[in-house]
Short mmCIF file of N, CA and C in Angstrom, two decimals:
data_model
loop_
_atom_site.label_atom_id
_atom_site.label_comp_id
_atom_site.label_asym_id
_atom_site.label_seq_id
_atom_site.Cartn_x
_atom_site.Cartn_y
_atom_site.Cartn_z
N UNK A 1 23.98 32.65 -69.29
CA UNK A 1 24.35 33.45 -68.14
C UNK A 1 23.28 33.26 -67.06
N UNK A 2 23.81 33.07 -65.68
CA UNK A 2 22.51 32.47 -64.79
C UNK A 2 22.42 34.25 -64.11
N UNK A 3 21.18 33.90 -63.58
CA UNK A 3 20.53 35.41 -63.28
C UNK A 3 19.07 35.17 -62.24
N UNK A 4 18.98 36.10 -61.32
CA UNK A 4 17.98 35.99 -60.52
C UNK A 4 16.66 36.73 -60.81
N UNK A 5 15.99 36.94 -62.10
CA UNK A 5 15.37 37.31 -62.38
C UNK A 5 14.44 36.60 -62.31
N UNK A 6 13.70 35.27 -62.21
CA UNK A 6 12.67 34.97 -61.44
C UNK A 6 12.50 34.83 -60.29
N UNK A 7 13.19 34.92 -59.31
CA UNK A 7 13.83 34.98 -57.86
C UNK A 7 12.91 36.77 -57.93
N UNK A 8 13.52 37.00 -58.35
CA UNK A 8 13.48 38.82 -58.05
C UNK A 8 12.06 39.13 -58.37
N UNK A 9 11.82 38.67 -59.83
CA UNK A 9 10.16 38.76 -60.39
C UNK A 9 9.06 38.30 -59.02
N UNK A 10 9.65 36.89 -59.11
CA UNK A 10 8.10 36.47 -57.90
C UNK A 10 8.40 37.15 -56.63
N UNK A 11 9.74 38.10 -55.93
CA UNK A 11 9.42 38.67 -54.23
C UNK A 11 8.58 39.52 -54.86
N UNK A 12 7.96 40.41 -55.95
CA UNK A 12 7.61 41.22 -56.50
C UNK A 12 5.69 41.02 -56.95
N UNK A 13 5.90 39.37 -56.93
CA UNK A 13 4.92 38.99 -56.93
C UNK A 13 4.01 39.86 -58.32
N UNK A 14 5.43 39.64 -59.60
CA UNK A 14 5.16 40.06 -61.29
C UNK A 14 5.05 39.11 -61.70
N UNK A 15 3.99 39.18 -62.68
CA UNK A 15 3.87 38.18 -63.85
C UNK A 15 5.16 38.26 -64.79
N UNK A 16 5.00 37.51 -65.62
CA UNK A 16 5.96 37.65 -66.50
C UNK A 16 5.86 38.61 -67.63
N UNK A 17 4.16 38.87 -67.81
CA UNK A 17 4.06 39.71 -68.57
C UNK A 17 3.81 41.20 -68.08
N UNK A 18 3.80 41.54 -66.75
CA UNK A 18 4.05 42.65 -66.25
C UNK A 18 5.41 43.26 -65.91
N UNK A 19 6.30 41.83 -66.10
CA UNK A 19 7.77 42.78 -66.12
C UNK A 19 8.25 42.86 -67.45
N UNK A 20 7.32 42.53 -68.57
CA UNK A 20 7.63 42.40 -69.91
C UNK A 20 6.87 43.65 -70.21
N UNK A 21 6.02 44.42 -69.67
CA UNK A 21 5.41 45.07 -69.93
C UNK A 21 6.49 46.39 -69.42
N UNK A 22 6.96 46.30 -68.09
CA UNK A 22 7.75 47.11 -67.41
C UNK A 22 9.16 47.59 -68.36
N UNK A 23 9.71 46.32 -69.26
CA UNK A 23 11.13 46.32 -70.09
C UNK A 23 10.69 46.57 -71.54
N UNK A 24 8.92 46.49 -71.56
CA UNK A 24 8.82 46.86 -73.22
C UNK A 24 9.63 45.90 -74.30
N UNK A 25 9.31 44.82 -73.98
CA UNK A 25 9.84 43.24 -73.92
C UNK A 25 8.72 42.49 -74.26
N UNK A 26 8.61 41.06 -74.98
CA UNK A 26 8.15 39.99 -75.23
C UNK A 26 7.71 39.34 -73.91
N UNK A 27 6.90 39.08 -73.26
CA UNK A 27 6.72 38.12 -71.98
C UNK A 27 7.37 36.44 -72.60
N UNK A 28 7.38 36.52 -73.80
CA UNK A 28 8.85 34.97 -74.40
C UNK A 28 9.96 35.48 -73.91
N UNK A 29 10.19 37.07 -73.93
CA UNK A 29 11.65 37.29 -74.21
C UNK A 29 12.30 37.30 -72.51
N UNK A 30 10.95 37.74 -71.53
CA UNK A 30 11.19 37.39 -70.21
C UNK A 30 11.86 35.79 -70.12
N UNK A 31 10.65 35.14 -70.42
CA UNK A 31 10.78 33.72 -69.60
C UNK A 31 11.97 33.71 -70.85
N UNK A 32 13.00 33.66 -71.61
CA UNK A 32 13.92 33.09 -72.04
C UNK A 32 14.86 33.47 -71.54
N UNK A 33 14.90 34.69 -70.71
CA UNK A 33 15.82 35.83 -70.20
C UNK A 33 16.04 34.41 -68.63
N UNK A 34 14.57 34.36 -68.20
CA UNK A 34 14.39 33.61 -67.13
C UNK A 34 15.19 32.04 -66.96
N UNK A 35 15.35 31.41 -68.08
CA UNK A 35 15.71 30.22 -68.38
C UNK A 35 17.09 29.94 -68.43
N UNK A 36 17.43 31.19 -68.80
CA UNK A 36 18.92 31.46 -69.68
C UNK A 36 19.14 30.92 -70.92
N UNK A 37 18.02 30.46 -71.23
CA UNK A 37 17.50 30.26 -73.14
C UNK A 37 18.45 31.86 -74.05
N UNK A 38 18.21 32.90 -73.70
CA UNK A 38 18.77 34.08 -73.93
C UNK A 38 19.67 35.25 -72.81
N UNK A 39 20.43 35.24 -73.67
CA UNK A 39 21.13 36.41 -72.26
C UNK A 39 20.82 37.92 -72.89
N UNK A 40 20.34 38.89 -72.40
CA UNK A 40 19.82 40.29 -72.93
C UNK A 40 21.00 41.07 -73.18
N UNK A 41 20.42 42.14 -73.92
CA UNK A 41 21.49 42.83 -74.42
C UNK A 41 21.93 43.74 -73.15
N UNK A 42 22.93 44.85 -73.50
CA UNK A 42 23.46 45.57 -72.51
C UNK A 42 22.68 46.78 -72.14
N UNK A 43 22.40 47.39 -73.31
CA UNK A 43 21.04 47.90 -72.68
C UNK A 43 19.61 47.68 -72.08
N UNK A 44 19.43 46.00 -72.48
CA UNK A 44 18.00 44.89 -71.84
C UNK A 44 18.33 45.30 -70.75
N UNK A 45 20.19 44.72 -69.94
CA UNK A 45 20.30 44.65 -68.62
C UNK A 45 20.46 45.90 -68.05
N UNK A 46 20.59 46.93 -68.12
CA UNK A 46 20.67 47.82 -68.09
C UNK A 46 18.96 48.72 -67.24
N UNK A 47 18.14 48.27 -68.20
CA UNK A 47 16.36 48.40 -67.94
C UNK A 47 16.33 47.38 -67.03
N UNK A 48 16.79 46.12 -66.90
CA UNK A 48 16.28 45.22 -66.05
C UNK A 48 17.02 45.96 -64.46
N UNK A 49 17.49 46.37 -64.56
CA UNK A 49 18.62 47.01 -62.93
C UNK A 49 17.78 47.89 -62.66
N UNK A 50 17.15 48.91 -63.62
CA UNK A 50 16.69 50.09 -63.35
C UNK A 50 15.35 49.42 -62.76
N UNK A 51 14.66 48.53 -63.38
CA UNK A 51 13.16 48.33 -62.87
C UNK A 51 13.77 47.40 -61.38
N UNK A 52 14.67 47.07 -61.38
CA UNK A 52 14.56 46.53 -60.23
C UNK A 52 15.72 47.38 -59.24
N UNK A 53 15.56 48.33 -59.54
CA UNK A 53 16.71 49.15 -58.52
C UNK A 53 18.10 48.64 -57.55
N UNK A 54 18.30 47.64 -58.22
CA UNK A 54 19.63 47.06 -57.96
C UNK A 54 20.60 47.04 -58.98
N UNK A 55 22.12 46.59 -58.95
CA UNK A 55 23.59 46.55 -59.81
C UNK A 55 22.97 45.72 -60.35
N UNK A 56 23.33 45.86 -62.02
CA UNK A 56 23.62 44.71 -62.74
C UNK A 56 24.14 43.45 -62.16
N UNK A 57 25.34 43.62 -61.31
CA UNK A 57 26.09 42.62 -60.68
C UNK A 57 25.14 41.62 -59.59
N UNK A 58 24.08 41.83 -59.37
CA UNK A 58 23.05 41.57 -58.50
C UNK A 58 22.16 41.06 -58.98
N UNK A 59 21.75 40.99 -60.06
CA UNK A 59 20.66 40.15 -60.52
C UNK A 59 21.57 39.30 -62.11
N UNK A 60 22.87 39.40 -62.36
CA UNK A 60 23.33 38.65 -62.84
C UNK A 60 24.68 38.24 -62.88
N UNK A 61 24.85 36.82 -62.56
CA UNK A 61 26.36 36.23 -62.46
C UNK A 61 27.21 36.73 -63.78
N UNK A 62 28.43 37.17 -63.76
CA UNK A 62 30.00 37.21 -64.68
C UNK A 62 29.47 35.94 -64.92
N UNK A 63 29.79 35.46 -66.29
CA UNK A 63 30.20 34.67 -66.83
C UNK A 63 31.34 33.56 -66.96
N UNK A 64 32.24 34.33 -66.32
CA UNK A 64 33.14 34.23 -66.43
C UNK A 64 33.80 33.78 -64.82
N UNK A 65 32.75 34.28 -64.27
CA UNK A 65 32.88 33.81 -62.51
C UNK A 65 32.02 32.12 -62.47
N UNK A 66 30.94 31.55 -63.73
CA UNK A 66 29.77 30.47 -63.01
C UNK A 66 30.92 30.16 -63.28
N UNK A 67 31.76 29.61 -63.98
CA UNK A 67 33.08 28.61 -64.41
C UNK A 67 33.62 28.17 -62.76
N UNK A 68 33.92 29.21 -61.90
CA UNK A 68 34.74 29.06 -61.23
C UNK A 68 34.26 28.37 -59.48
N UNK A 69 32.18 28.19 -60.22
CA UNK A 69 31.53 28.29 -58.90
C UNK A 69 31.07 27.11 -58.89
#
């Protein structure tokens, strides 16, 4: 699942292990989150919206929409 979470991390000018620190998260489990190595659970994304005060829909593409892009 593609996602703007290093986009979003560096305007923020976060390490990886300070937003791993922020989600109570692996700084691996960031950068795999980052890669799209892993897609997070629903509650991961859920913490990831909240620390970044935006929609889910905003820091990650439907799945079901990259197909169509």
């Amino acid at each position: 699942m593609k996602n703007r979470l290093r986009v979003l991390r560096a305007e923020r000018q976060w390490s990886q292990q300070h937003l791993a620190d922020l989600l109570e998260v692996s700084r691996q489990s960031v950068n795999a989150i980052e890669t799209g190595r892993y897609d997070p659970s629903l509650p991961l994304a859920f913490k990831i919206s909240d620390v970044f005060e935006m929609p889910i829909e905003a820091i990650f593409t439907n799945p079901s929409r990259e197909e169509a892009e």
